[in-house]
Structure formats: structure tokens, C-alpha cells
Coordinates of C-alpha atoms in Angstrom, one line a residue:
Chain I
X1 CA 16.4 71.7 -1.2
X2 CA 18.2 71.3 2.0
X3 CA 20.9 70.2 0.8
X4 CA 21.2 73.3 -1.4
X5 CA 21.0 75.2 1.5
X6 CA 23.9 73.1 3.3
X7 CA 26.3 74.1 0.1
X8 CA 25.6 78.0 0.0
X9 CA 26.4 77.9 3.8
X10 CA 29.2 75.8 3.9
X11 CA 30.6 78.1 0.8
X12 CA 29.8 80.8 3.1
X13 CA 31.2 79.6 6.3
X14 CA 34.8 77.8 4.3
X15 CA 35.7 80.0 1.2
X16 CA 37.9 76.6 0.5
X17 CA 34.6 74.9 -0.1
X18 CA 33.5 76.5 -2.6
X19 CA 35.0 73.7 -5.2
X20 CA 32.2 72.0 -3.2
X21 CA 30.0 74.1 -5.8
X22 CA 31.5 71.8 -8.9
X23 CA 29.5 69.3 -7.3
X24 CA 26.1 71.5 -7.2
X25 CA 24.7 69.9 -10.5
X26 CA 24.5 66.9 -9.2
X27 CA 23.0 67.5 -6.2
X28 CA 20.5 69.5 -8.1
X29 CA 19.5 66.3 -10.3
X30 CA 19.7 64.4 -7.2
X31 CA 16.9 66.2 -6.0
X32 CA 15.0 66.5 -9.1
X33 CA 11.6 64.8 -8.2
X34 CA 11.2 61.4 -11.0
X35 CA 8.1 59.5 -11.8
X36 CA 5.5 62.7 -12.0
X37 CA 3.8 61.7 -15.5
X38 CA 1.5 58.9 -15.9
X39 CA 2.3 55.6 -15.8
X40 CA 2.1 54.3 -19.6
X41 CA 3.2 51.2 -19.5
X42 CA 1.1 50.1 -17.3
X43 CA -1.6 48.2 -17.5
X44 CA -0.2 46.2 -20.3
X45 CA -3.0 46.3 -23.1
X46 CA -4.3 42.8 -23.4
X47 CA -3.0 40.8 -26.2
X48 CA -5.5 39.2 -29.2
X49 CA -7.0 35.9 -28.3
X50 CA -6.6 34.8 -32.2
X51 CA -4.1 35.4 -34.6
X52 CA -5.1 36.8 -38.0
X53 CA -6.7 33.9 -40.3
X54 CA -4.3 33.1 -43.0
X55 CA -4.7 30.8 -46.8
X56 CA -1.7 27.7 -47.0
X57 CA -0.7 29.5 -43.6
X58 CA 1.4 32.4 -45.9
X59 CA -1.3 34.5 -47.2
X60 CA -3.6 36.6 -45.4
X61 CA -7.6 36.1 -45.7
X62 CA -7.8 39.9 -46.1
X63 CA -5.8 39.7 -49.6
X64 CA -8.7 37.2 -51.0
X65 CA -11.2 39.8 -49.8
X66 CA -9.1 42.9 -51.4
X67 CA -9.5 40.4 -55.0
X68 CA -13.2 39.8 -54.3
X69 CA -14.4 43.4 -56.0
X70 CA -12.1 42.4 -59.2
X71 CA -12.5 39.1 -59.3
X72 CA -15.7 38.1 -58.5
X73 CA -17.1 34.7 -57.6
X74 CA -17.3 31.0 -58.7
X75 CA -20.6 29.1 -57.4
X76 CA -20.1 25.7 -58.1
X77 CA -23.5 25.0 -57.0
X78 CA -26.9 26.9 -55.2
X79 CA -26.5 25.2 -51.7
X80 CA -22.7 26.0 -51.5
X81 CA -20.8 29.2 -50.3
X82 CA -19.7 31.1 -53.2
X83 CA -15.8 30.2 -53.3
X84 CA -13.4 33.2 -54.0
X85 CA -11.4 32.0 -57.3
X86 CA -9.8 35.1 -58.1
X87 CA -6.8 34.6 -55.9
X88 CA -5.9 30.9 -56.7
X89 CA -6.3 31.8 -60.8
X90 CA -3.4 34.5 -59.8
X91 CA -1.3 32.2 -58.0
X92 CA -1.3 29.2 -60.4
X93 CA -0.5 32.2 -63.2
X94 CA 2.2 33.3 -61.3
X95 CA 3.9 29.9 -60.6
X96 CA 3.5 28.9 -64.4
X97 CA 5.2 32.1 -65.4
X98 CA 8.0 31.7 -63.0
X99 CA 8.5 28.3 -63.8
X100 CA 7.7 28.7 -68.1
X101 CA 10.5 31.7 -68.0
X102 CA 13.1 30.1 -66.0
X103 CA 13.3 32.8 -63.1
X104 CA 12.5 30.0 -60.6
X105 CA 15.4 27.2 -62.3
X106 CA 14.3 23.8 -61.0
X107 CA 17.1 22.7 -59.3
X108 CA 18.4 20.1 -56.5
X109 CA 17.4 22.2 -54.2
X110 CA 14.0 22.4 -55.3
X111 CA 13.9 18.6 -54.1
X112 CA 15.2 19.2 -51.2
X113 CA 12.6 22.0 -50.5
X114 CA 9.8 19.7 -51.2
X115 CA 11.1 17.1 -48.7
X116 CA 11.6 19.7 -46.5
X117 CA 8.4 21.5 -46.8
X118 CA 6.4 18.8 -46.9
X119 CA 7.9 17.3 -44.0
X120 CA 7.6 20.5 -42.5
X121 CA 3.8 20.9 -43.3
X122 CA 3.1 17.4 -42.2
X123 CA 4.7 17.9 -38.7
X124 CA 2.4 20.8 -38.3
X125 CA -0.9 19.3 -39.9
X126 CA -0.4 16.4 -37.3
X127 CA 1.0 17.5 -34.2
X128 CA 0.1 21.3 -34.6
X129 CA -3.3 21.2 -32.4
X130 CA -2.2 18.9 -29.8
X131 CA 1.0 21.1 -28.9
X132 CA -1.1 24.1 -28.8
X133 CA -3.4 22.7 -26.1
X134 CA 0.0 21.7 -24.3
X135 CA 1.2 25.0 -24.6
X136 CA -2.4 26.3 -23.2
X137 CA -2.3 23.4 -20.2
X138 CA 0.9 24.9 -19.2
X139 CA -0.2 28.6 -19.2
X140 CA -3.3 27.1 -17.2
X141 CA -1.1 25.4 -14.6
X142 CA 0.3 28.4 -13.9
X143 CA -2.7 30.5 -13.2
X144 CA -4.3 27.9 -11.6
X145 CA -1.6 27.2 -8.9
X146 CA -1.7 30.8 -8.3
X147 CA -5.3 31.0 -8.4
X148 CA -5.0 27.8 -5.8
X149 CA -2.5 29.9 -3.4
X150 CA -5.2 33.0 -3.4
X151 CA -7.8 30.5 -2.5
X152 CA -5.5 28.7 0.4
X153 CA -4.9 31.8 1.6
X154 CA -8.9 33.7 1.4
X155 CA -9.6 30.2 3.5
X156 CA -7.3 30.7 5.8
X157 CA -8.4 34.0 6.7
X158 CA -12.2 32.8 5.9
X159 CA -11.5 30.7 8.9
X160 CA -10.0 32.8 11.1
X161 CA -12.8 35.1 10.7
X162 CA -15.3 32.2 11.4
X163 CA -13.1 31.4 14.9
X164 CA -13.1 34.7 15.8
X165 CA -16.8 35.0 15.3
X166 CA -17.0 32.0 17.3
X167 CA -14.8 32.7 20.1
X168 CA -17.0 36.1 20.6
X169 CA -20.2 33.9 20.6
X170 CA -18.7 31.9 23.4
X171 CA -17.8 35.3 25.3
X172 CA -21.3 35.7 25.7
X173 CA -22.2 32.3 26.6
X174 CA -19.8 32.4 29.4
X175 CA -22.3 33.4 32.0
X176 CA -23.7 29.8 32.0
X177 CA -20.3 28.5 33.3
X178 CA -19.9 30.8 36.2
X179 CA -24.0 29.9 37.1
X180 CA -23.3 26.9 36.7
X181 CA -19.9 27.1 39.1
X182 CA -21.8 29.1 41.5
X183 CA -24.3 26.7 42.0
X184 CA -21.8 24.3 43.1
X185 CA -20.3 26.2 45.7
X186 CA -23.9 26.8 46.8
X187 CA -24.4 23.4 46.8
X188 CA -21.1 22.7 48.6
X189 CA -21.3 25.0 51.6
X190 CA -24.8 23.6 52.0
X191 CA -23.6 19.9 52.1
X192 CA -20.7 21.3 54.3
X193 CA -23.1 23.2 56.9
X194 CA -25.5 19.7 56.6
X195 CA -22.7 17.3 57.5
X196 CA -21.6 19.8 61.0
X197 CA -24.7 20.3 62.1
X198 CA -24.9 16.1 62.3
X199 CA -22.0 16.2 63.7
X200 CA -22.8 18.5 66.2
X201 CA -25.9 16.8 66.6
X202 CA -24.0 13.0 67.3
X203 CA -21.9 15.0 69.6
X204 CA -24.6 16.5 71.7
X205 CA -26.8 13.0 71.6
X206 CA -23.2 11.3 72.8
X207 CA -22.3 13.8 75.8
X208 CA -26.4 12.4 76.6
X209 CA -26.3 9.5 76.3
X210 CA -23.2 9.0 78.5
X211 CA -24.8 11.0 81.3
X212 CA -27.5 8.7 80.8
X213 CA -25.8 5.8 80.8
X214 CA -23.9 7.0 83.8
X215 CA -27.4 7.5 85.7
X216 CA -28.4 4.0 84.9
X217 CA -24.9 2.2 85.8
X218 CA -24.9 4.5 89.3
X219 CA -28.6 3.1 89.9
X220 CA -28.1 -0.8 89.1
X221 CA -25.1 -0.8 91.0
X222 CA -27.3 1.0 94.1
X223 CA -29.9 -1.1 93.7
X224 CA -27.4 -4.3 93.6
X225 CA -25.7 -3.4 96.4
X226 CA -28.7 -2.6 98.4
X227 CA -29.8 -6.1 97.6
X228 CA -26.7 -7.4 98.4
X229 CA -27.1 -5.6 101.9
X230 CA -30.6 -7.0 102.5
X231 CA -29.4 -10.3 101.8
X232 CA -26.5 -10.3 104.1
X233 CA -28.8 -8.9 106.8
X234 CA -31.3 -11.3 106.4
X235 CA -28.6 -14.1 106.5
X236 CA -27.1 -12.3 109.5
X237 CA -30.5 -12.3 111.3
X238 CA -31.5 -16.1 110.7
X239 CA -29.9 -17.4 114.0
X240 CA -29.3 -21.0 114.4
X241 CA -32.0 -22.0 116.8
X242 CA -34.4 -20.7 113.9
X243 CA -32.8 -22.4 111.8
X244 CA -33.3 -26.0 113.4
X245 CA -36.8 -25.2 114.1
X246 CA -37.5 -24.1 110.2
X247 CA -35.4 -27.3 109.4
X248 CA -37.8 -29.6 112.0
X249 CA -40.8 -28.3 110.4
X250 CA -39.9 -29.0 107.2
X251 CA -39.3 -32.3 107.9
X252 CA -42.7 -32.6 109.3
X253 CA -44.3 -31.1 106.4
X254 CA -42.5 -33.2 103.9
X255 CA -43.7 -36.1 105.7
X256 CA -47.0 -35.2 106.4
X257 CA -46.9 -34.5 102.4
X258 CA -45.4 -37.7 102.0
X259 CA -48.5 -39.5 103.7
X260 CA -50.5 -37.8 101.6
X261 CA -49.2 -38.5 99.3
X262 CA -49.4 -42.6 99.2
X263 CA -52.7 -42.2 100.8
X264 CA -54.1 -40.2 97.4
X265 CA -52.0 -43.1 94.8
X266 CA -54.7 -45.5 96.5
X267 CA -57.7 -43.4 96.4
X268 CA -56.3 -43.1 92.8
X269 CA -56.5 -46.7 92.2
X270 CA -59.7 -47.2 93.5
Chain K
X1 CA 28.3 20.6 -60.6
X2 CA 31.3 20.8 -58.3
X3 CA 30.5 24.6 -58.5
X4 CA 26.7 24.2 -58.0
X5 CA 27.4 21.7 -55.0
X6 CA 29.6 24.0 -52.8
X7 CA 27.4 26.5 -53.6
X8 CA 25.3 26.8 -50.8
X9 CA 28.8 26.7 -48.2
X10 CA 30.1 30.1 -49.7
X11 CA 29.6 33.4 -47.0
X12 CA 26.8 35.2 -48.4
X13 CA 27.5 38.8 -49.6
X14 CA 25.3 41.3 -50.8
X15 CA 26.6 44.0 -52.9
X16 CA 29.8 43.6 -51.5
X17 CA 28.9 43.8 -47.4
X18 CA 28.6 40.8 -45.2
X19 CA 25.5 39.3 -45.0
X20 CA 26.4 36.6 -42.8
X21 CA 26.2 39.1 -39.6
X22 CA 22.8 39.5 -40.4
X23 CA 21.7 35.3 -40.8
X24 CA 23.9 35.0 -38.0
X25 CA 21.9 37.4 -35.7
X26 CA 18.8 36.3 -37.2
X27 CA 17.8 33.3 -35.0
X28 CA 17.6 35.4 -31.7
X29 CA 14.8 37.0 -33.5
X30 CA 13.1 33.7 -33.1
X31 CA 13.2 33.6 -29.4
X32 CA 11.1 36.4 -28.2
X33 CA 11.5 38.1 -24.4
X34 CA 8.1 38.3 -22.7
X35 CA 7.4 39.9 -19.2
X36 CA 4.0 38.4 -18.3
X37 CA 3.3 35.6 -16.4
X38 CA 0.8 34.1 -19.4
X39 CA 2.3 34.3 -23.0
X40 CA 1.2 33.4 -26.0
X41 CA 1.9 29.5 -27.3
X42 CA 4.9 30.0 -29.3
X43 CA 6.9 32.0 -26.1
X44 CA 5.1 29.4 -23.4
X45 CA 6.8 26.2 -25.4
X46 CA 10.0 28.0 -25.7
X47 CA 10.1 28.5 -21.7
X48 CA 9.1 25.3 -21.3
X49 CA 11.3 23.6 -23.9
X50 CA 14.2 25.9 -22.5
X51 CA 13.5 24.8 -18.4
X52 CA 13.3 21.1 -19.3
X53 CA 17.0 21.4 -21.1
X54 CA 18.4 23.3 -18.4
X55 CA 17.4 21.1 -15.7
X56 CA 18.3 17.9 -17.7
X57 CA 22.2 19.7 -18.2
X58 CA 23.0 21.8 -15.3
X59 CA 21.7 19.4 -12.5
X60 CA 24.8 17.6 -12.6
X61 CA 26.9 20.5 -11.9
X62 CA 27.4 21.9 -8.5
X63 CA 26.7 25.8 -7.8
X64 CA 30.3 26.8 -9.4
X65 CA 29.6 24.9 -12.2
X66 CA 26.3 26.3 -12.6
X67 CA 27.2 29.4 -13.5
X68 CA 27.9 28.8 -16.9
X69 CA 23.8 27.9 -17.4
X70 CA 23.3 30.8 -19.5
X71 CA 26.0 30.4 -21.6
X72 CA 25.6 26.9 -22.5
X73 CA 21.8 27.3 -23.0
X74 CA 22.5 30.4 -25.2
X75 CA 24.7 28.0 -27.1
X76 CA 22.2 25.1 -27.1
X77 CA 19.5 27.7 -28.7
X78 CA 21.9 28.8 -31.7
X79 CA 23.4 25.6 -32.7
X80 CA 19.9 24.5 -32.6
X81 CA 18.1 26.8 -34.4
X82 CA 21.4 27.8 -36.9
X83 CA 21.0 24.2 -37.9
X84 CA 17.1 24.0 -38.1
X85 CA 16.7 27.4 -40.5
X86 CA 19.4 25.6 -42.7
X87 CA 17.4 23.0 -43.7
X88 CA 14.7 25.1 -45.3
X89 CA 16.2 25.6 -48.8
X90 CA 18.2 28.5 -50.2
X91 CA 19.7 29.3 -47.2
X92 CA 23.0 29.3 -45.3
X93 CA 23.9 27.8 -42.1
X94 CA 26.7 29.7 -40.5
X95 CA 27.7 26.0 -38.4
X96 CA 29.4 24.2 -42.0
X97 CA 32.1 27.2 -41.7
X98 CA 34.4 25.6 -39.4
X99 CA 35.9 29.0 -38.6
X100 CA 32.9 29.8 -37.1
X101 CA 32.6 26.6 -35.2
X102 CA 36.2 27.4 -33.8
X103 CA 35.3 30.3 -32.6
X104 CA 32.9 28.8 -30.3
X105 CA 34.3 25.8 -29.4
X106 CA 37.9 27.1 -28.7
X107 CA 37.2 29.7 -26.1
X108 CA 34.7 27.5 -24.1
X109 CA 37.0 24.7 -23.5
X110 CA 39.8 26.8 -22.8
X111 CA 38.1 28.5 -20.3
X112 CA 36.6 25.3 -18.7
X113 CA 40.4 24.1 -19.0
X114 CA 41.8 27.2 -17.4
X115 CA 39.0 27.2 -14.8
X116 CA 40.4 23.7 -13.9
X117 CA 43.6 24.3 -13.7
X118 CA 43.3 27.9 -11.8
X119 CA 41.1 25.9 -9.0
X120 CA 41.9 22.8 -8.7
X121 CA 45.3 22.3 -10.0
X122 CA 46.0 18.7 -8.6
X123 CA 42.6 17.4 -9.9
X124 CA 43.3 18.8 -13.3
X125 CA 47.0 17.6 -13.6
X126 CA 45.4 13.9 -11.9
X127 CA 43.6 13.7 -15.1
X128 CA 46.5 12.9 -17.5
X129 CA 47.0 9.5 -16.0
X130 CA 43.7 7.5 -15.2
X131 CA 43.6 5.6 -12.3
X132 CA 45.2 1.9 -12.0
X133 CA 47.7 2.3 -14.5
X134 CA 51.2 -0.2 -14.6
X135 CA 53.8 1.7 -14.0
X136 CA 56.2 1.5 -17.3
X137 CA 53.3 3.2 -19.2
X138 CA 53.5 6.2 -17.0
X139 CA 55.3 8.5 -19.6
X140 CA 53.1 7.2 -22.6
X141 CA 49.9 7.4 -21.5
X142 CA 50.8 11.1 -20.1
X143 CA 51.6 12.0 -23.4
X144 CA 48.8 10.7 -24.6
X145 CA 46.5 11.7 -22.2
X146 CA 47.6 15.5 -23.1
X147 CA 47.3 15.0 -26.4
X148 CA 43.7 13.6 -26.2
X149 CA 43.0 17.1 -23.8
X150 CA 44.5 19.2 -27.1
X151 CA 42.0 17.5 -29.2
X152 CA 39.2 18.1 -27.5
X153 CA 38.4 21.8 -29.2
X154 CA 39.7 20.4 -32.5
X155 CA 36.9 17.4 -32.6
X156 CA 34.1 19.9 -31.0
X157 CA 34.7 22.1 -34.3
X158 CA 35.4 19.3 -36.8
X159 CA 32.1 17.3 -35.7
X160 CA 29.9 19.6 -35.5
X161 CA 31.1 21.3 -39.0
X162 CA 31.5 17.8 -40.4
X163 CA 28.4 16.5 -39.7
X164 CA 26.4 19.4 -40.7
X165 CA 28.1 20.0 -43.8
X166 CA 27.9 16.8 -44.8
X167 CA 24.4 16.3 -44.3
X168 CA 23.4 19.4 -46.4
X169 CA 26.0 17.8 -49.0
X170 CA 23.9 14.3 -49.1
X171 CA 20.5 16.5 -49.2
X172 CA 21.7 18.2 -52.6
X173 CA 23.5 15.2 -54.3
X174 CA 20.3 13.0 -53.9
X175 CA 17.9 16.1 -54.4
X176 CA 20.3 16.3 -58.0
X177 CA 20.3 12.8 -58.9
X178 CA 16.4 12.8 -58.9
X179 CA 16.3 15.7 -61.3
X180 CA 18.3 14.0 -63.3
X181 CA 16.7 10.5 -62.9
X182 CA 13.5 12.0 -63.6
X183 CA 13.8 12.5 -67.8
X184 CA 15.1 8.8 -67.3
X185 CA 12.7 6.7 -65.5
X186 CA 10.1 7.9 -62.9
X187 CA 10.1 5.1 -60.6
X188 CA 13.7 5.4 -59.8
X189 CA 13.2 9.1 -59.4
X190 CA 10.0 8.2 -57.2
X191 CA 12.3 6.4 -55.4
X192 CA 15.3 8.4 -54.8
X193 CA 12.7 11.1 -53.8
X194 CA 11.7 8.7 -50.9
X195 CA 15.2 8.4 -49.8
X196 CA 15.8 12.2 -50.0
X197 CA 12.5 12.3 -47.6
X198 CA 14.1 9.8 -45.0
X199 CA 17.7 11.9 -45.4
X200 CA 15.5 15.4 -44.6
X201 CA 13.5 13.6 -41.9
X202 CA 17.3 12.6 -40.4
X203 CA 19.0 15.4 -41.2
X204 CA 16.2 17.3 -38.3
X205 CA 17.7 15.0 -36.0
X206 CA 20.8 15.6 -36.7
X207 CA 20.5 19.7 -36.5
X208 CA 19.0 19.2 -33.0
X209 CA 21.8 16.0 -31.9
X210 CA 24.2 17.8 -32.5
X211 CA 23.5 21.3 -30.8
X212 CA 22.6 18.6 -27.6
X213 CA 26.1 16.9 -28.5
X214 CA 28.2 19.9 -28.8
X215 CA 26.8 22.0 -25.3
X216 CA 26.8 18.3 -23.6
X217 CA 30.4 17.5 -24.6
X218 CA 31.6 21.7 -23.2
X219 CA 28.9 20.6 -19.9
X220 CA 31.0 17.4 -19.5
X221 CA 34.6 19.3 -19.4
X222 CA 33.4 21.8 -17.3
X223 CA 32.2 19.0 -15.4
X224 CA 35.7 17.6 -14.7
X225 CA 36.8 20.9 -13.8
X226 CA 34.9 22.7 -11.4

């Protein structure tokens, strides 16, 4: 649309682009609007599971049934199916007549298309089932590798969901870690506080116990030195003539002790 | 009987218009186009089939080389199935005409050829003398080497019509000589009718050897000169 408008006024504004206008159609399908109507091709109708049962794989079953009202049935016997004979009494007519007129001539190449038909037939009759469960493996690898990729990737987002639901349940857990953190700090500034106060406590008892011991030191050395005084005096004060007095009667003691001593040996003995 | 025998090789007309255009087209019928991802059995075997001859052929070719994969499996299907429909009996295989088989065998060597030589000129002109030849023989084996390079279309088309031609050729003369040995004796016809079983059973091989042969021989020149 706005490009329609574009032309008429560039044909307005340059007269020398109005050649411009030769290209108008093509703008105008350019602009046509595509893809309104329903989509029929798609989705693609599914396709029959089975193919239509055939006789000596040329004839269709449906051309025995079309015989059966004209033709009736042969029952060979009560317990079997009744077998449609119709058909196969028109066939072997057929290939009699064809052969018994000479419209089909039997030539070489009627050898050759028994070898080949035969060959042909007995290929099929032996190999035919097993290469049609190849051919349905293969179809079935297929879907199933795809089938595995859509599973792969459900799991993947399976499990993210599951981590994300379990990341939220440990959101709300959390609380327990920062109790738990907070009753360590507790714990720590009590042990801290604890261990100063003891030390402030061994400091205190020390500055004590030094006075103390300062007190006791001052007081043996008084009492020491006092004794030491006393001493000297008392050394100072013996004078000699005391001296050989105390000395004289000592001897006379220890003698006097020394008489009485043998006198008491005999007084022992006796 | 010389005219019953060539019989079968003569271009089918009908009512006067070609109706080799049509047997020709008519394998590519046989190989249906399918744009789901699950087919039925007959279009899964025929992508599988197809995928495992591609890979076996073109792997050996590097990307410039590769380029000819639909071409060459194109011609791998048609020899192939040309010569398989004309083993079924009363009808015509468009491969014993050797015009035909000229027309495919010319252009596709000349083109691997002319690729060669348009690219890699000096590889292409190393390949008239192999390696480690004495040097008197020099002009000989050039001139035979080039001659042996001219052949090369000329035996593509001659094989491939020879062999197919002659085996539908063996396949009528033994299918005639048990007509004819059957109002004589029946064992000897019983026999001969075991031998034409064993030629049918060979002449399969043959239809599908020689489509391999023929798009391997083109693979192997292309080969040499990409």
C-alpha cells in the first residue's frame, strides 16, 4: 500500500517518473497478500497399513468375489471353507484357448520366461518376508532415534525442573545455616570475653601477689637484720673479763660433771 | 531363425512412432519420490539400497569430485534397472543398442577428461607416461598411453553393449534349442532347461555387474582427474 502511495507522489513530485508507473504491476503483485486459503496439503492423509490382497500376486481378490454370484461354489468337503472355483475354471479356459489357437506361439522365449519367472517367483517366495521386516527395522530405526532425541531432551528439561525445584527447597532451608553461623559467633565472643576476663584476673592476682611478696621480702629482711643487730650487740657487750669468768666456770662444771660422772659408772656396777 | 534371434534387438515402433522414448523413460517410474520421513517398504529399500551405493562410490572422491554423486547414481539406477526389466521376456533393453550406450558413455568421460585437463593440467598430461619408465621408451609408451585414454569411451560402450547383448543372445539360443530338443528326447530338454535356469540366474548378475562396472569405471576417471 505504501509503496503505492510512494509512486503516485513521486509521479507527482518528477513528471519524468512517471515511466516509474510501467513498473506499478509489479509492485501491485508484490503486495498482493499469498497463502489466505487453507492449507490442503497438509496434514498428509495417512497412507494404508496393507496393500490390497491379491491371487498368484496379479489378480485382485475382489475379481474372485465379482465371479462368486455367477459362479458359485465348490465344497470339497462339510468341515472346509467353500473354495471359489469359478475363477481358476476361467483361467485354465483361457490359457488352453490361447495356447490351442496359436495366439500365444510357444516360442524360445517362452523358456526363457519360465526361467525367468520362476526364478523370479522363487526369489520372492524365499527372501520376500525377511526383506520386508528389514525394510520395517529400518523405518523403525528412524523413528526410534528420533523418538530417543525427544526423550534425551524431555529428560534434560525433566531434570532441570527437578534442580530448580530443589534449589528453591534449599532457599528455604537456608535459615538453618545462618542459626547455625550465629550461634558460633555467639559462642565465640563468649569464649573471647571468658579467656580476658582470666586474663584480667592473672593480671590483677600478679600486681598482688608481688606487693605481697614485696611485704614478706621487706619483713624477713627487717627481721634478719634486726637479728643480726642483736647479735652484734650482744657480742659487743660480752667483755673479756666475762668472758674468762664464764670460761672458769665452765671448767668447773665440766669437772664437777666429770666426777659425777665416774662416781655414778661405779654405783652402776654395783 | 537368424530373423527370430535378432528379433528382440530391433527399436520398438508402434504404428510408426518411437516407442523406445517411452521403455526408455519407463524405469524412473520404478523409483518413486516420497517426502515423509517413514515410507512404505518398496521406497525405504530403495533409500537404503541407494545410500549404501553412494557411500561405497563417492567416499573416495574428495568434495570436487563429489559433485558428480547425482549423476553417477542416476546412471547406476538406469543401467541397473534397464538391464533388470530386460530380462523379463518380450521386452527390450535400450543398453544392447550401442548407440545408446555411446551416448552415455562418451560425454561422461569427456567431461571427466576435460575437467582434468582444465584443472590440473600437469597431472593430466603426467598420466601418459607412468612413473619409472627407461628412457628410450619415452615416445612409445606416450603414444600408447594416449591411445589407451582414446579407448576408454569406446570399451565403456562396447562392454556394456556386448555383454548385455550377448547374454540375452545365449538366453534365446538355449531357450530355442529346448523347444526343439523337446519333440526329441525330454531328458536332454530337461536338461538344457537347467542350464537356461543357471544362464537366467547369471544373466541377474550380470544386469546389476555391469551397471556397478560401467558407473565405477566413469568414478575411477573422474578419480584421476579432480
Amino acid at each position: 500500500m505504501l509503496s503505492r502511495v510512494v509512486l503516485s507522489a513521486a509521479a507527482a513530485a518528477a513528471p519524468s517518473l512517471k515511466n516509474a508507473a510501467l513498473l506499478g504491476p509489479g509492485v501491485l503483485q508484490a503486495t498482493r497478500i499469498f497463502h489466505t486459503g487453507q492449507p490442503s496439503l497438509a496434514p498428509v492423509p495417512p497412507l494404508p497399513e496393507h496393500g490390497g490382497k491379491v491371487r498368484f500376486g496379479l489378480i485382485p481378490e475382489e475379481f474372485f468375489q465379482f465371479l462368486y454370484p455367477k459362479t458359485g461354489v465348490t465344497a470339497s468337503c462339510e468341515l472346509q471353507r467353500k473354495i471359489l472355483k469359478g475363477p481358476y475354471v476361467l483361467g485354465t479356459g483361457l490359457i488352453l484357448y490361447l495356447l490351442s489357437k496359436e495366439i500365444y506361439v510357444i516360442t524360445p522365449e517362452t523358456f526363457s520366461a519360465i526361467s525367468t519367472i520362476g526364478f523370479l517367483v522363487y526369489i520372492v517366495k524365499k527372501y520376500g518376508a525377511s526383506v520386508g521386516e528389514f525394510a520395517d527395522k529400518l523405518n523403525e530405526q528412524k523413528i526410534a532415534q528420533l523418538e530417543e532425541v525427544k526423550q534425551a531432551s524431555i529428560k534434560q528439561i525433566q531434570d532441570a525442573i527437578d534442580m530448580e525445584k530443589s534449589q528453591q527447597a534449599l532457599v528455604q532451608k537456608r535459615h538453618y545455616l545462618f542459626d547455625v553461623q550465629r550461634n558460633n559467633i555467639a559462642m565465640a565472643l563468649e569464649v573471647t570475653y571468658r579467656e580476658r576476663l582470666h586474663r584480667v584476673y592473672r593480671e590483677v592476682k600478679n600486681r598482688l601477689d608481688y606487693h605481697i611478696s614485696v611485704q614478706n621480702m621487706m619483713r624477713q629482711k627487717e627481721q634478719e637484720h634486726m637479728i643480726n643487730w642483736v647479735e652484734k650487740r650482744v657480742v659487743q657487750s660480752i667483755s673479756a673479763q666475762q668472758e674468762k669468768e664464764t670460761i672458769a666456770k665452765c671448767i668447773a662444771d665440766l669437772k664437777l660433771l666429770a666426777k659425777k660422772a665416774q662416781a655414778q659408772p661405779e654405783l652402776g656396777r654395783q | 531363425m537368424n530373423e527370430n534371434l535378432f528379433a528382440s534387438f530391433i527399436t520398438p515402433m508402434i504404428l510408426g512412432l518411437p516407442l523406445v522414448t517411452l521403455i526408455v523413460l519407463f524405469p524412473s517410474l520404478l523409483f518413486p519420490t516420497s517426502n515423509r520421513l517413514v515410507n512404505n517398504r518398496f521406497v525405504t529399500l530403495q533409500q537404503w539400497m541407494l545410500q549404501l551405493v553412494s557411500k561405497q562410490m563417492m567416499s573416495i572422491h574428495n568434495p570436487k569430485g563429489q559433485t558428480w554423486t547425482l549423476t553417477l547414481m542416476s546412471l547406476i539406477l538406469f543401467i541397473g534397472s534397464t538391464n533388470l526389466l530386460g530380462l523379463l521376456p518380450h521386452s527390450f533393453t535400450p543398453t544392447t543398442q550401442l548407440s545408446m550406450n555411446l551416448g552415455m558413455a562418451i560425454p561422461l568421460w569427456a567431461g571427466a577428461v576435460i575437467t582434468g585437463f582444465r584443472n590440473k593440467t600437469k597431472t593430466s598430461l603426467a598420466h601418459f607416461l607412468p612413473q619409472g619408465t627407461p628412457t628410450p621408451l619415452i615416445p612409445m609408451l606416450v603414444i600408447i598411453e594416449t591411445i589407451s585414454l582414446f579407448i576408454q569411451p569406446m570399451a565403456l560402450a562396447v562392454r556394456l553393449t556386448a555383454n548385455i547383448t550377448a547374454g540375452h543372445l545365449l538366453i534365446h539360443l538355449i531357450g530355442g534349442a529346448t523347444l526343439a530338443l523337446m519333440s526329441i528326447s525330454a531328458t536332454t530338454a530337461l536338461i538344457t532347461f537347467i542350464i537356461l535356469i543357471l544362464l537366467t540366474i547369471l544373466e541377474f548378475a550380470v544386469a546389476m555387474i555391469q551397471a556397478y562396472v560401467f558407473t565405477l569405471l566413469v568414478s575411477l576417471y573422474l578419480h584421476d582427474n579432480t
